[in-house]
Coordinates of C-alpha atoms in Angstrom, one line a residue:
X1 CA 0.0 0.0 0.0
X2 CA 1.6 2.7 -0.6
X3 CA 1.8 6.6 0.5
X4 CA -1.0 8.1 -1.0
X5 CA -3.7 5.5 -0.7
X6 CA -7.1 6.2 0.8
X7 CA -6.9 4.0 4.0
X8 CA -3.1 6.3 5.5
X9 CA -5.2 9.7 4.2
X10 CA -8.3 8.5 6.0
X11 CA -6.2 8.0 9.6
X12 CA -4.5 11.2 9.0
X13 CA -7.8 13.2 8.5
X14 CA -9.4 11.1 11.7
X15 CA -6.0 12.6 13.5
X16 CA -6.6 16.0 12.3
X17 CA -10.0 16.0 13.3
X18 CA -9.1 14.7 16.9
X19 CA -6.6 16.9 17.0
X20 CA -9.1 20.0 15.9
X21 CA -11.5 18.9 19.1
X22 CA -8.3 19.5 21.6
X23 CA -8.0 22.6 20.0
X24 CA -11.6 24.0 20.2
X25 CA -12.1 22.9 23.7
X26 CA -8.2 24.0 25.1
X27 CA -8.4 27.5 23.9
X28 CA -11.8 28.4 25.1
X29 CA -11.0 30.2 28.0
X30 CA -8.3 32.1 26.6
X31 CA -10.8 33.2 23.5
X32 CA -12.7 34.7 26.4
X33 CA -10.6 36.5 28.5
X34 CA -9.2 38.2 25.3
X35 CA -12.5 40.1 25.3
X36 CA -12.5 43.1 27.8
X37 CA -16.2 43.4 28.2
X38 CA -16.0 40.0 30.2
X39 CA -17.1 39.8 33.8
X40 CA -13.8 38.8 34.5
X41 CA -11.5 41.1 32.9
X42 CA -14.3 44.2 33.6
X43 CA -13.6 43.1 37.6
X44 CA -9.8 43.7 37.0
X45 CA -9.9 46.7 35.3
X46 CA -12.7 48.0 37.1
X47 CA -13.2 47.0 40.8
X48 CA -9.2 45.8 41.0
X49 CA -7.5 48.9 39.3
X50 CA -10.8 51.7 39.2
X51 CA -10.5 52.6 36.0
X52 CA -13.2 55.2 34.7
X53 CA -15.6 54.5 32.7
X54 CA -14.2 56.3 29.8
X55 CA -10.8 54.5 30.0
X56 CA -12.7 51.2 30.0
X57 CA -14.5 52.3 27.3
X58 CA -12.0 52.9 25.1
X59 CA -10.2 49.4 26.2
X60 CA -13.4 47.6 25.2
X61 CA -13.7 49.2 21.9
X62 CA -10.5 47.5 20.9
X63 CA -11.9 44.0 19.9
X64 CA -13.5 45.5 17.4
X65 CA -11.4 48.0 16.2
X66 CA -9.0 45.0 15.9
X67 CA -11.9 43.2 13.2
X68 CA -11.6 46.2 11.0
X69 CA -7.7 46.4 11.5
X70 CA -7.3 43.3 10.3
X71 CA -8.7 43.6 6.7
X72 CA -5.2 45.2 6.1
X73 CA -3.1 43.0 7.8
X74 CA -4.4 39.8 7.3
X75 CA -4.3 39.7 3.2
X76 CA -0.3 41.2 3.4
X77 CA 0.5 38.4 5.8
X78 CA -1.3 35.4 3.5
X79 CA 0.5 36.5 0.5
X80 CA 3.9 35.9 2.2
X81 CA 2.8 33.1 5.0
X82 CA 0.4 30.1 4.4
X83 CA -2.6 30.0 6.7
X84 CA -1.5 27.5 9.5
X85 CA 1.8 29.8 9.8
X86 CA 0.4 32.5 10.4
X87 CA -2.6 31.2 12.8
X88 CA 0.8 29.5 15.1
X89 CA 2.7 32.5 15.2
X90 CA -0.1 34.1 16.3
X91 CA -1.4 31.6 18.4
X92 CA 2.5 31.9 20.7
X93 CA 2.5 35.7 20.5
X94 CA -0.9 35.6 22.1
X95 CA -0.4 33.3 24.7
X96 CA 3.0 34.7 25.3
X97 CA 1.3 37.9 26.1
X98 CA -1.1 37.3 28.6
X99 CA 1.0 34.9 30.6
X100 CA 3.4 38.4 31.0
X101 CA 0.2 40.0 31.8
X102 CA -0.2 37.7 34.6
X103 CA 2.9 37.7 35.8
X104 CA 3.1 41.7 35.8
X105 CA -0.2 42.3 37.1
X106 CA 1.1 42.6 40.6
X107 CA 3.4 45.4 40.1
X108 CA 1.3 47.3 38.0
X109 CA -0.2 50.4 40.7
X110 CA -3.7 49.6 41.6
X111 CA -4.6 53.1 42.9
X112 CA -3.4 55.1 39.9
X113 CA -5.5 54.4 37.0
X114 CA -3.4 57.3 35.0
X115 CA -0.6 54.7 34.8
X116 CA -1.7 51.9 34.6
X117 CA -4.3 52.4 31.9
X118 CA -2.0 53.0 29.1
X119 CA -0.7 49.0 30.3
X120 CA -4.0 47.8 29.9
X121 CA -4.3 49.2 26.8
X122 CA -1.0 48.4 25.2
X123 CA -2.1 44.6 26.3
X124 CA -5.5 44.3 25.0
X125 CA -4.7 46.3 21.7
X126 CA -2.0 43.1 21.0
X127 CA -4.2 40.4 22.2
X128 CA -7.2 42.3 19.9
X129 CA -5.0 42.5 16.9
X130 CA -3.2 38.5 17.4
X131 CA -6.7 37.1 18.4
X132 CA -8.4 38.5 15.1
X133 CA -5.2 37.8 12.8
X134 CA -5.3 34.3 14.7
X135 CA -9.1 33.6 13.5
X136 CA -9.1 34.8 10.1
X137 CA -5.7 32.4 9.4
X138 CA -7.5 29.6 11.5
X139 CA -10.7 29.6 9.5
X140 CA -9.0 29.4 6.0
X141 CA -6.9 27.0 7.3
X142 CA -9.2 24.9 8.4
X143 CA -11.1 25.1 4.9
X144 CA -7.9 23.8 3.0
X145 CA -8.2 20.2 5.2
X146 CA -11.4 19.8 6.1
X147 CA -13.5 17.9 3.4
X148 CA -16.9 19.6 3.0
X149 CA -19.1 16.8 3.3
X150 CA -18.4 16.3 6.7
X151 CA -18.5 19.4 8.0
X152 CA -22.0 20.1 9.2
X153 CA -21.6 16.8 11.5
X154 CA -18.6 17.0 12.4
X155 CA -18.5 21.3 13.3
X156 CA -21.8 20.4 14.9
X157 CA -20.2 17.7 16.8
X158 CA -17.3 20.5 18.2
X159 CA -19.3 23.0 19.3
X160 CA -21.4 20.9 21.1
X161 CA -18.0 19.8 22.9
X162 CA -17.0 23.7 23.4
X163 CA -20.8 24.4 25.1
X164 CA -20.2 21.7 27.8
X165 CA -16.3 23.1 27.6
X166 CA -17.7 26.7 28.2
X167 CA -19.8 25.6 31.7
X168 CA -17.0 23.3 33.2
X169 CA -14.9 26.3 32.8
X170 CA -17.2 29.1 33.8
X171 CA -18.2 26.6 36.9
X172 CA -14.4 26.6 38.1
X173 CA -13.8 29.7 37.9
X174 CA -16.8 30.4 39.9
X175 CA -15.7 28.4 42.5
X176 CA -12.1 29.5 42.3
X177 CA -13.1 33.1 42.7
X178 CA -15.6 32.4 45.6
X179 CA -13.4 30.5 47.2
X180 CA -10.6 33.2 47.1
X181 CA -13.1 36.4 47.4
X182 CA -12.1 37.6 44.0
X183 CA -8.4 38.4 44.6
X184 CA -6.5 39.7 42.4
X185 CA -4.0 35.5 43.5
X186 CA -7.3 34.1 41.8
X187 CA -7.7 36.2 39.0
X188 CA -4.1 35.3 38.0
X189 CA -4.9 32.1 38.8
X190 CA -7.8 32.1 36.1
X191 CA -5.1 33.8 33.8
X192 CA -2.4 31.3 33.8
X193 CA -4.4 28.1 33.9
X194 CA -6.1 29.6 30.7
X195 CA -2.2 30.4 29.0
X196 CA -1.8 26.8 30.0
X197 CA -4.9 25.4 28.1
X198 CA -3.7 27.3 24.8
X199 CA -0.4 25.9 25.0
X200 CA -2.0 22.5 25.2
X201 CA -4.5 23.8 21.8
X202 CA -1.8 25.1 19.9
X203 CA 0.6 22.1 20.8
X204 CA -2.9 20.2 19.2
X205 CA -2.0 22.4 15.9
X206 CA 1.4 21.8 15.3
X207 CA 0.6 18.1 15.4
X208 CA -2.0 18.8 12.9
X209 CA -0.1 17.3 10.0
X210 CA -2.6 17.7 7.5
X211 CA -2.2 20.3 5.0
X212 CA -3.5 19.2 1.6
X213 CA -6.5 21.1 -0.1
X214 CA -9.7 18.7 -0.1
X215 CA -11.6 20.9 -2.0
X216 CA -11.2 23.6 -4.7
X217 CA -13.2 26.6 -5.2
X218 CA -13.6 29.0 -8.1
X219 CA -11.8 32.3 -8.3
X220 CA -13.3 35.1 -7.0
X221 CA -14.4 38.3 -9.4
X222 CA -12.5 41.4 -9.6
X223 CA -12.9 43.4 -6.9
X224 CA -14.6 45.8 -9.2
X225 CA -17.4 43.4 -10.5
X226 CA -17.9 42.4 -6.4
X227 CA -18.3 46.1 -5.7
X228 CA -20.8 46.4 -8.6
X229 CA -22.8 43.6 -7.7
X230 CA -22.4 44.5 -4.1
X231 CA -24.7 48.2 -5.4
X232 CA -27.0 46.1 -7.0
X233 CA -27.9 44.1 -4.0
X234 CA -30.2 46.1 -1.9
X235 CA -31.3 43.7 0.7
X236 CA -27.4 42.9 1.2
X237 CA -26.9 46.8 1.9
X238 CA -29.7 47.2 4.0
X239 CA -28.5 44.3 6.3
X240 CA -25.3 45.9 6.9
X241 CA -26.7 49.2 7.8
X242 CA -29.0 46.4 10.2
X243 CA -26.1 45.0 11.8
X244 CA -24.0 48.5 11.9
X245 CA -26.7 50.3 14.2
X246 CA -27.1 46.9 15.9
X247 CA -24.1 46.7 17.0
X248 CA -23.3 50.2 18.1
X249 CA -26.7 49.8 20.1
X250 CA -25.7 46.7 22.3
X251 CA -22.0 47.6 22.6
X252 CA -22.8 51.1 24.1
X253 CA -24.2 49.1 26.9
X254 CA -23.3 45.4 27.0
X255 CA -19.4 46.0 28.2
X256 CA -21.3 48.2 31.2
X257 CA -23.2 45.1 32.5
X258 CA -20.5 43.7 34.6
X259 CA -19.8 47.4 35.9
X260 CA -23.2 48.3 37.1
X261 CA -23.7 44.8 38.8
X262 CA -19.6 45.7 41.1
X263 CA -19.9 49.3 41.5
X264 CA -23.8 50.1 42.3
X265 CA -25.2 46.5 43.2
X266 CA -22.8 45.6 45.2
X267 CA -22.1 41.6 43.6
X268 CA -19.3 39.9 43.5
X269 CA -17.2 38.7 40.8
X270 CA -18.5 34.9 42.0
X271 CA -21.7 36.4 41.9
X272 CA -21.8 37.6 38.6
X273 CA -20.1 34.3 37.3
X274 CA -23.2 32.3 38.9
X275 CA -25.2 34.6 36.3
X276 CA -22.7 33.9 33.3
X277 CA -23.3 30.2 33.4
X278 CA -27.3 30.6 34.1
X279 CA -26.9 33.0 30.7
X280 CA -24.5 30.3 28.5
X281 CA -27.0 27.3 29.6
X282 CA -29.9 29.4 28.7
X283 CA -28.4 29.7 25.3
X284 CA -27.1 26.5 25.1
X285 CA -30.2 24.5 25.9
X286 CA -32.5 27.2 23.2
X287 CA -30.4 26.4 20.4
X288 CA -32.0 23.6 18.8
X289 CA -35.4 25.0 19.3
X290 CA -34.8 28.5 17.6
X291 CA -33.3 26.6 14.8
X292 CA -36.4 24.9 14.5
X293 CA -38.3 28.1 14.5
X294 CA -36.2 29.9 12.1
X295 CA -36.8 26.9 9.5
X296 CA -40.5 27.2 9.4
X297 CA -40.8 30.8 9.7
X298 CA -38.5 32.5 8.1
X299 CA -34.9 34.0 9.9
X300 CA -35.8 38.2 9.4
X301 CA -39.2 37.7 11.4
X302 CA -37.5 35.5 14.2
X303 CA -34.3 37.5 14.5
X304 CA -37.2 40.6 15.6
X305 CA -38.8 39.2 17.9
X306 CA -35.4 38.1 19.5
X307 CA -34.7 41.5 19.3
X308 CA -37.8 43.1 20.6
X309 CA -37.9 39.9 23.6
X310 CA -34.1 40.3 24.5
X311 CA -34.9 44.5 24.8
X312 CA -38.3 43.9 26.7
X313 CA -35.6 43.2 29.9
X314 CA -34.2 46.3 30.2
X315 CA -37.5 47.9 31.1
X316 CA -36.8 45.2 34.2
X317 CA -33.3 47.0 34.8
X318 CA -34.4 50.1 35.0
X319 CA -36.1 49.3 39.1
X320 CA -32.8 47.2 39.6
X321 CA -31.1 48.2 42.7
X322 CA -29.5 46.4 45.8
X323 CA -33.2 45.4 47.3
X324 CA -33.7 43.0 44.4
X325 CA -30.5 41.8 42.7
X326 CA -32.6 38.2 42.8
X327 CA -34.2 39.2 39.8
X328 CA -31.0 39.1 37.8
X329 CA -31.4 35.3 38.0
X330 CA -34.4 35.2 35.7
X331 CA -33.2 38.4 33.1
X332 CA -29.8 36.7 32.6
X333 CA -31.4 33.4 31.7
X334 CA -34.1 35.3 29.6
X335 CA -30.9 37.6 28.1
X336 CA -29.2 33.5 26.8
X337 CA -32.8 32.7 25.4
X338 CA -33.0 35.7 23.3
X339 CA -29.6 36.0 22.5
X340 CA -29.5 32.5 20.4
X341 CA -31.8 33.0 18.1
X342 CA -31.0 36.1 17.1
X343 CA -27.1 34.9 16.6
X344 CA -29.0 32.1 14.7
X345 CA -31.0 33.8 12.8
X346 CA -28.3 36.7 11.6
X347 CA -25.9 33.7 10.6
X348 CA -28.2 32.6 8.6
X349 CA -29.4 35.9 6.7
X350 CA -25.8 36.0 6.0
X351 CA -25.7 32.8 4.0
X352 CA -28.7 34.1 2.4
X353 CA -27.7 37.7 1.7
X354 CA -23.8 37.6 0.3
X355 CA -23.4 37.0 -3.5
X356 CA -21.3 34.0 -3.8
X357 CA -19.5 35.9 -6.7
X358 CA -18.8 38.6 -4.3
X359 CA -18.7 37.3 -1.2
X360 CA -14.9 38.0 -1.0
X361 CA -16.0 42.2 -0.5
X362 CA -19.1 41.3 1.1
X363 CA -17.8 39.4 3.9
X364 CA -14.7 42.6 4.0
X365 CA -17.6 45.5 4.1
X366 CA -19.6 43.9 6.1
X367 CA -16.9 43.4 9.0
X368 CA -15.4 46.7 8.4
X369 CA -18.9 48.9 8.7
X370 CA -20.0 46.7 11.5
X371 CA -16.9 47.0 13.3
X372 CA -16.1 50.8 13.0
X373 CA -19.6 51.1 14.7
X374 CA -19.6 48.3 17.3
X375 CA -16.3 50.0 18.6
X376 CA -17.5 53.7 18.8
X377 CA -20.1 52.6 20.5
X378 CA -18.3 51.9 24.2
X379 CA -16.1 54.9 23.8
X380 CA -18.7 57.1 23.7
X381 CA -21.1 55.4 26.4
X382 CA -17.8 55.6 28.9
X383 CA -17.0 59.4 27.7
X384 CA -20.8 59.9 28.4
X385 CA -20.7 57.9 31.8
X386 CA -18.1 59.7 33.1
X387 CA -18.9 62.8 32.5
X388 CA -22.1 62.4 33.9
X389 CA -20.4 60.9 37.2
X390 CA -18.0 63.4 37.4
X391 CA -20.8 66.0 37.6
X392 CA -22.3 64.7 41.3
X393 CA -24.9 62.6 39.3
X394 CA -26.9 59.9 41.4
X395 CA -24.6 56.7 39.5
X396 CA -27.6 54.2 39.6
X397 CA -30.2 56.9 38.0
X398 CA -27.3 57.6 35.3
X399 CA -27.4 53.7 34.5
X400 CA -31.7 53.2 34.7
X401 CA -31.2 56.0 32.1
X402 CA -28.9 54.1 29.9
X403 CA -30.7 51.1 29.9
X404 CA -33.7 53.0 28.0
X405 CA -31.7 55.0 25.9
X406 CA -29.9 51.6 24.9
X407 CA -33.3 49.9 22.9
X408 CA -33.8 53.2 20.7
X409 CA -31.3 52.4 17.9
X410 CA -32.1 49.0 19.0
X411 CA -35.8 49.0 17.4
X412 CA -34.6 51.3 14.7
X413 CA -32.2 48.1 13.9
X414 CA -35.1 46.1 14.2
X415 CA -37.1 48.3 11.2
X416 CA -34.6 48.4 9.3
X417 CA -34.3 44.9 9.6
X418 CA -37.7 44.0 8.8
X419 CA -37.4 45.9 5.4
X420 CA -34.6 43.3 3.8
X421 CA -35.9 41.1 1.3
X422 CA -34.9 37.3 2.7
X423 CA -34.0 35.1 -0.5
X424 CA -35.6 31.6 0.0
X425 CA -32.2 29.4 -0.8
X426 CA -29.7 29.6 1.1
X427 CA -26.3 30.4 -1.7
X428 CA -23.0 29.6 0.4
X429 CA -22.4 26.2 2.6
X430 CA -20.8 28.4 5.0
X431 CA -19.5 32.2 5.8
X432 CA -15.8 31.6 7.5
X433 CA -15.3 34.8 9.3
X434 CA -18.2 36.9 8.5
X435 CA -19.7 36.8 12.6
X436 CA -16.9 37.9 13.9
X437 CA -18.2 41.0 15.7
X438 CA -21.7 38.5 16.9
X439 CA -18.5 36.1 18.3
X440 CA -17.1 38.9 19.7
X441 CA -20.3 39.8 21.8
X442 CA -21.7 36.6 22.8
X443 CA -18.0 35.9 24.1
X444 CA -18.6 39.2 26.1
X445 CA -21.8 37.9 28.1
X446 CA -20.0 34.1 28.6
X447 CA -20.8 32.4 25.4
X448 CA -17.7 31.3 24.6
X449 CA -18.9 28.6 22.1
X450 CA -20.0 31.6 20.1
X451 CA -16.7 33.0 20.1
X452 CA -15.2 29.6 19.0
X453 CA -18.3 28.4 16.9
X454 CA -17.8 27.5 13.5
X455 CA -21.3 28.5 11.4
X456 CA -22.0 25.5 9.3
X457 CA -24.7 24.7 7.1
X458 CA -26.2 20.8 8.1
X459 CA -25.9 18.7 5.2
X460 CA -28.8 17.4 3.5
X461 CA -30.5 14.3 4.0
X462 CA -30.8 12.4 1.2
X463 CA -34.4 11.5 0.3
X464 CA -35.3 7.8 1.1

C-alpha cells in the first residue's frame, strides 16, 4: 500500500479531526478573557484597578477595532505566509502575552489608573489584533483540510463539545473566585491556567499534520465586478446598515453590564459568574429550538422578535437596585434565550444575503462597517458615563437611564431589519469569518462557544 492510498489519508484526517477537538475545547478560556467586556477582565480593570468609565470604554472598543484592522493586515501576511503559519505564530504571541500580563499584574499600581491604563491598553490592543489575525488564518486554514461533506456533522459535533467546555470552565472559575473572594491571586490564577490550556491547543495544531486542499473553489471576481454587484444588492446593503446600528446599540451598553452589577449592586465577581453560566446554559439549551423556529418561519421575522424579547428586559433593569438583585437570575437566563436566536438567525441571513461571486468584499464590508460602529459605541457610552459621574450625578439613575436609551437604535435596527428582502435558498455552505463581531459579543456575556463556533450549514439528508 503505498503513500498516498485512501486508507493512510483517512487516519491522517481522523488525527486531524481529533486533533481539531483538543484545539476548540483547550483554547476556550483564553478566546474569552481576550475580550475586555468580560465579567472577569471588567472586575480587573474596574473594581481591582478603578478605571473610569471612559478608559474602559475605550479598552473595550479594541476587539472591534481589531476586526476592522485586520482587513489590512491579514491579506499582506497570507501572501507571504500560508494559513497554518500565520494562525501559530499568532497563536504563541498571544499566549506569550497574557501569561506576561499575569505575571506583571502585581506590580502594576492599583490606585493610579493614570498609569496603569495605558498598560492595559497596550495589552489588550495586541491580544485584539493576534486574536483577530489568529481567527481569520485559523478559518481558511481549516477550509484547506477539512473535506466539506463532513462538515456540518462534524463542526456540529465540536461546538457541542465547546458548550459543555464553556460551563465546566465558567463553573471553576466560579468556584475559584468564591473561594478566594475575587483576589486579584485568583484572577491570576484564572489567567495562567487559561495560557496553559492554549499551549496544550496550539501544541494540538502543530501536530495537525494535514495540509492538503480537499476541496477547490472558483476564483473570485475582480474586486470591481464584487463592488458592482455589491450596489446592486439592496437587501445585502440594508442588512449591513442592520447590523451596523445593531451593534453600536448593544455595545454602548453590554461591556457596562459587569460594571453596574460591582460598582452600584454591590455583587461579587463569583456572583456575577453564577449569572454567566445561568446565561451560557440558557443559550445553550435554546439552540436547537430557535433553529427549528427559524426553519419554518423564516430567519428576518424571528431575528425581531429576539430583538424586541431580548430589549423587553431592560425595562426590568431600569427598578434594579441592591433590594432585588434576585431578579437578575431570571433576566440573565431570559438575556441567553434571546440572545440564540437572534445569533441564529443573523448567521443565517448572511448565508442568504452575500453573492457568492462577491462574497470575497461582502464578507470585507460587512466586517469593516459593523466593526467601526460596534467599537465607537463603548467609547462614547464611557466618555458619556463619566462625564455624567463626574458631575455629582446619582450613579444608579445615570445607568436606569442608559438602559432605555440603549433599545432606541435597538428598534430602529429592528425596522430596518424587517425591510430586507430574505432570499428563499440559502447560496454559500458556510460564511468563515463573516460573525466575527456576533462572536465577539456573545463571548462578552459568557458564550464562549460563540466566540469559538464554526457557522456550518447541516448537510442534507438524502431523500429515502
Amino acid at each position: 500500500m503505498n503513500a498516498t492510498s485512501p486508507a493512510p489519508r483517512c487516519s491522517a484526517l481522523r488525527q486531524a479531526l481529533a486533533l481539531c477537538l483538543v484545539d476548540g475545547v483547550a483554547s476556550s478560556p483564553l478566546c474569552y478573557l481576550w475580550l475586555p467586556g468580560n465579567f472577569i477582565v471588567a472586575a480587573l480593570l474596574t473594581e481591582m484597578f478603578q478605571l473610569p468609565e471612559a478608559s474602559y470604554g475605550v479598552i473595550v472598543s479594541l476587539p472591534f477595532l481589531a476586526n476592522f484592522l485586520q482587513i489590512f493586515l491579514t491579506p499582506a501576511l497570507a501572501h507571504f505566509f500560508p494559513a497554518k503559519s500565520i494562525t501559530l505564530v499568532a497563536a504563541w504571541a498571544n499566549a506569550v502575552g497574557w501569561l506576561a500580563l499575569a505575571l506583571a499584574l502585581p506590580f502594576l499600581p492599583r490606585a493610579n489608573p493614570a498609569a496603569s491604563t495605558p498598560v492595559f491598553f497596550a495589552f489588550f490592543l495586541g491580544f485584539s489584533l493576534l486574536a483577530s489575525v489568529n481567527g481569520v488564518a485559523w478559518n481558511s486554514w481549516t477550509q484547506e483540510w477539512s473535506p466539506e461533506r463532513i462538515r456540518g456533522k462534524y463542526f456540529g459535533f465540536r461546538n457541542g463539545l465547546i458548550q459543555a467546555a464553556t460551563v465546566v470552565f465558567l463553573l471553576l472559575v466560579w468556584a475559584t473566585l468564591g473561594l478566594f473572594r475575587g483576589s486579584l491571586i485568583a484572577l491570576q490564577g484564572v489567567f495562567i491556567v487559561a495560557v496553559a490550556l492554549r499551549v496544550w491547543s496550539i501544541v494540538a495544531q502543530h501536530r495537525l499534520k494535514l495540509g492538503a486542499a480537499v476541496a477547490g473553489s472558483s476564483p473570485p471576481l475582480p474586486w470591481r465586478a464584487q463592488l458592482a454587484t455589491i450596489r446592486r444588492s439592496r437587501s445585502l446593503i440594508m442588512f449591513i446598515a442592520f447590523g451596523a446600528i445593531w451593534g453600536f446599540a448593544y455595545n454602548s451598553l453590554g461591556p457596562f453590564y459587569p460594571v453596574f452589577m460591582y460598582r452600584q449592586l454591590g455583587l461579587s465577581v463569583a456572583n456575577v459568574c453564577l449569572l454567566i453560566i445561568l446565561n451560557t446554559i440558557g443559550a445553550a439549551v435554546t439552540m436547537p429550538t430557535w433553529g427549528r423556529l427559524l426553519g419554518r418561519l423564516g430567519n428576518k421575522s424571528v431575528m425581531a422578535a429576539a430583538i424586541l424579547l431580548w430589549q423587553a428586559q431592560f425595562f426590568v433593569w431600569i427598578f434594579l437596585d441592591r433590594s432585588n438583585t434576585w431578579l437578575l437570575y431570571g433576566l440573565w437566563i431570559w438575556n441567553g434565550f434571546t440572545w440564540a436566536g437572534f445569533t441564529l438567525g443573523l448567521f443565517n441571513m448572511l448565508l442568504k444575503l452575500i453573492p457568492p461571486e462577491a462574497k470575497t468584499i461582502a464578507i470585507g464590508l460587512n466586517t469593516a462597517i459593523t466593526s467601526i460602529f460596534t467599537a465607537i459605541a463603548p467609547v462614547l457610552s464611557g466618555a458619556a458615563f463619566t462625564y455624567a459621574l463626574n458631575r455629582g450625578w446619582d450613579p444608579m439613575r445615570v445607568y436606569h437611564y442608559a438602559f432605555v436609551l440603549q433599545t432606541v437604535p435597538a428598534f430602529l435596527s429592528c425596522l430596518i431589519l424587517l425591510r430586507v428582502q430574505e432570499p428563499k435558498a440559502s447560496p454559500l455552505s458556510a460564511v468563515f469569518g463573516a460573525m466575527r463581531n456576533v462572536r465577539t459579543l456573545g463571548a462578552m456575556l459568557g458564550l464562549t462557544f460563540i466566540a469559538n463556533y464554526v457557522f456550518v450549514k447541516p448537510a442534507r439528508k438524502n431523500p429515502r
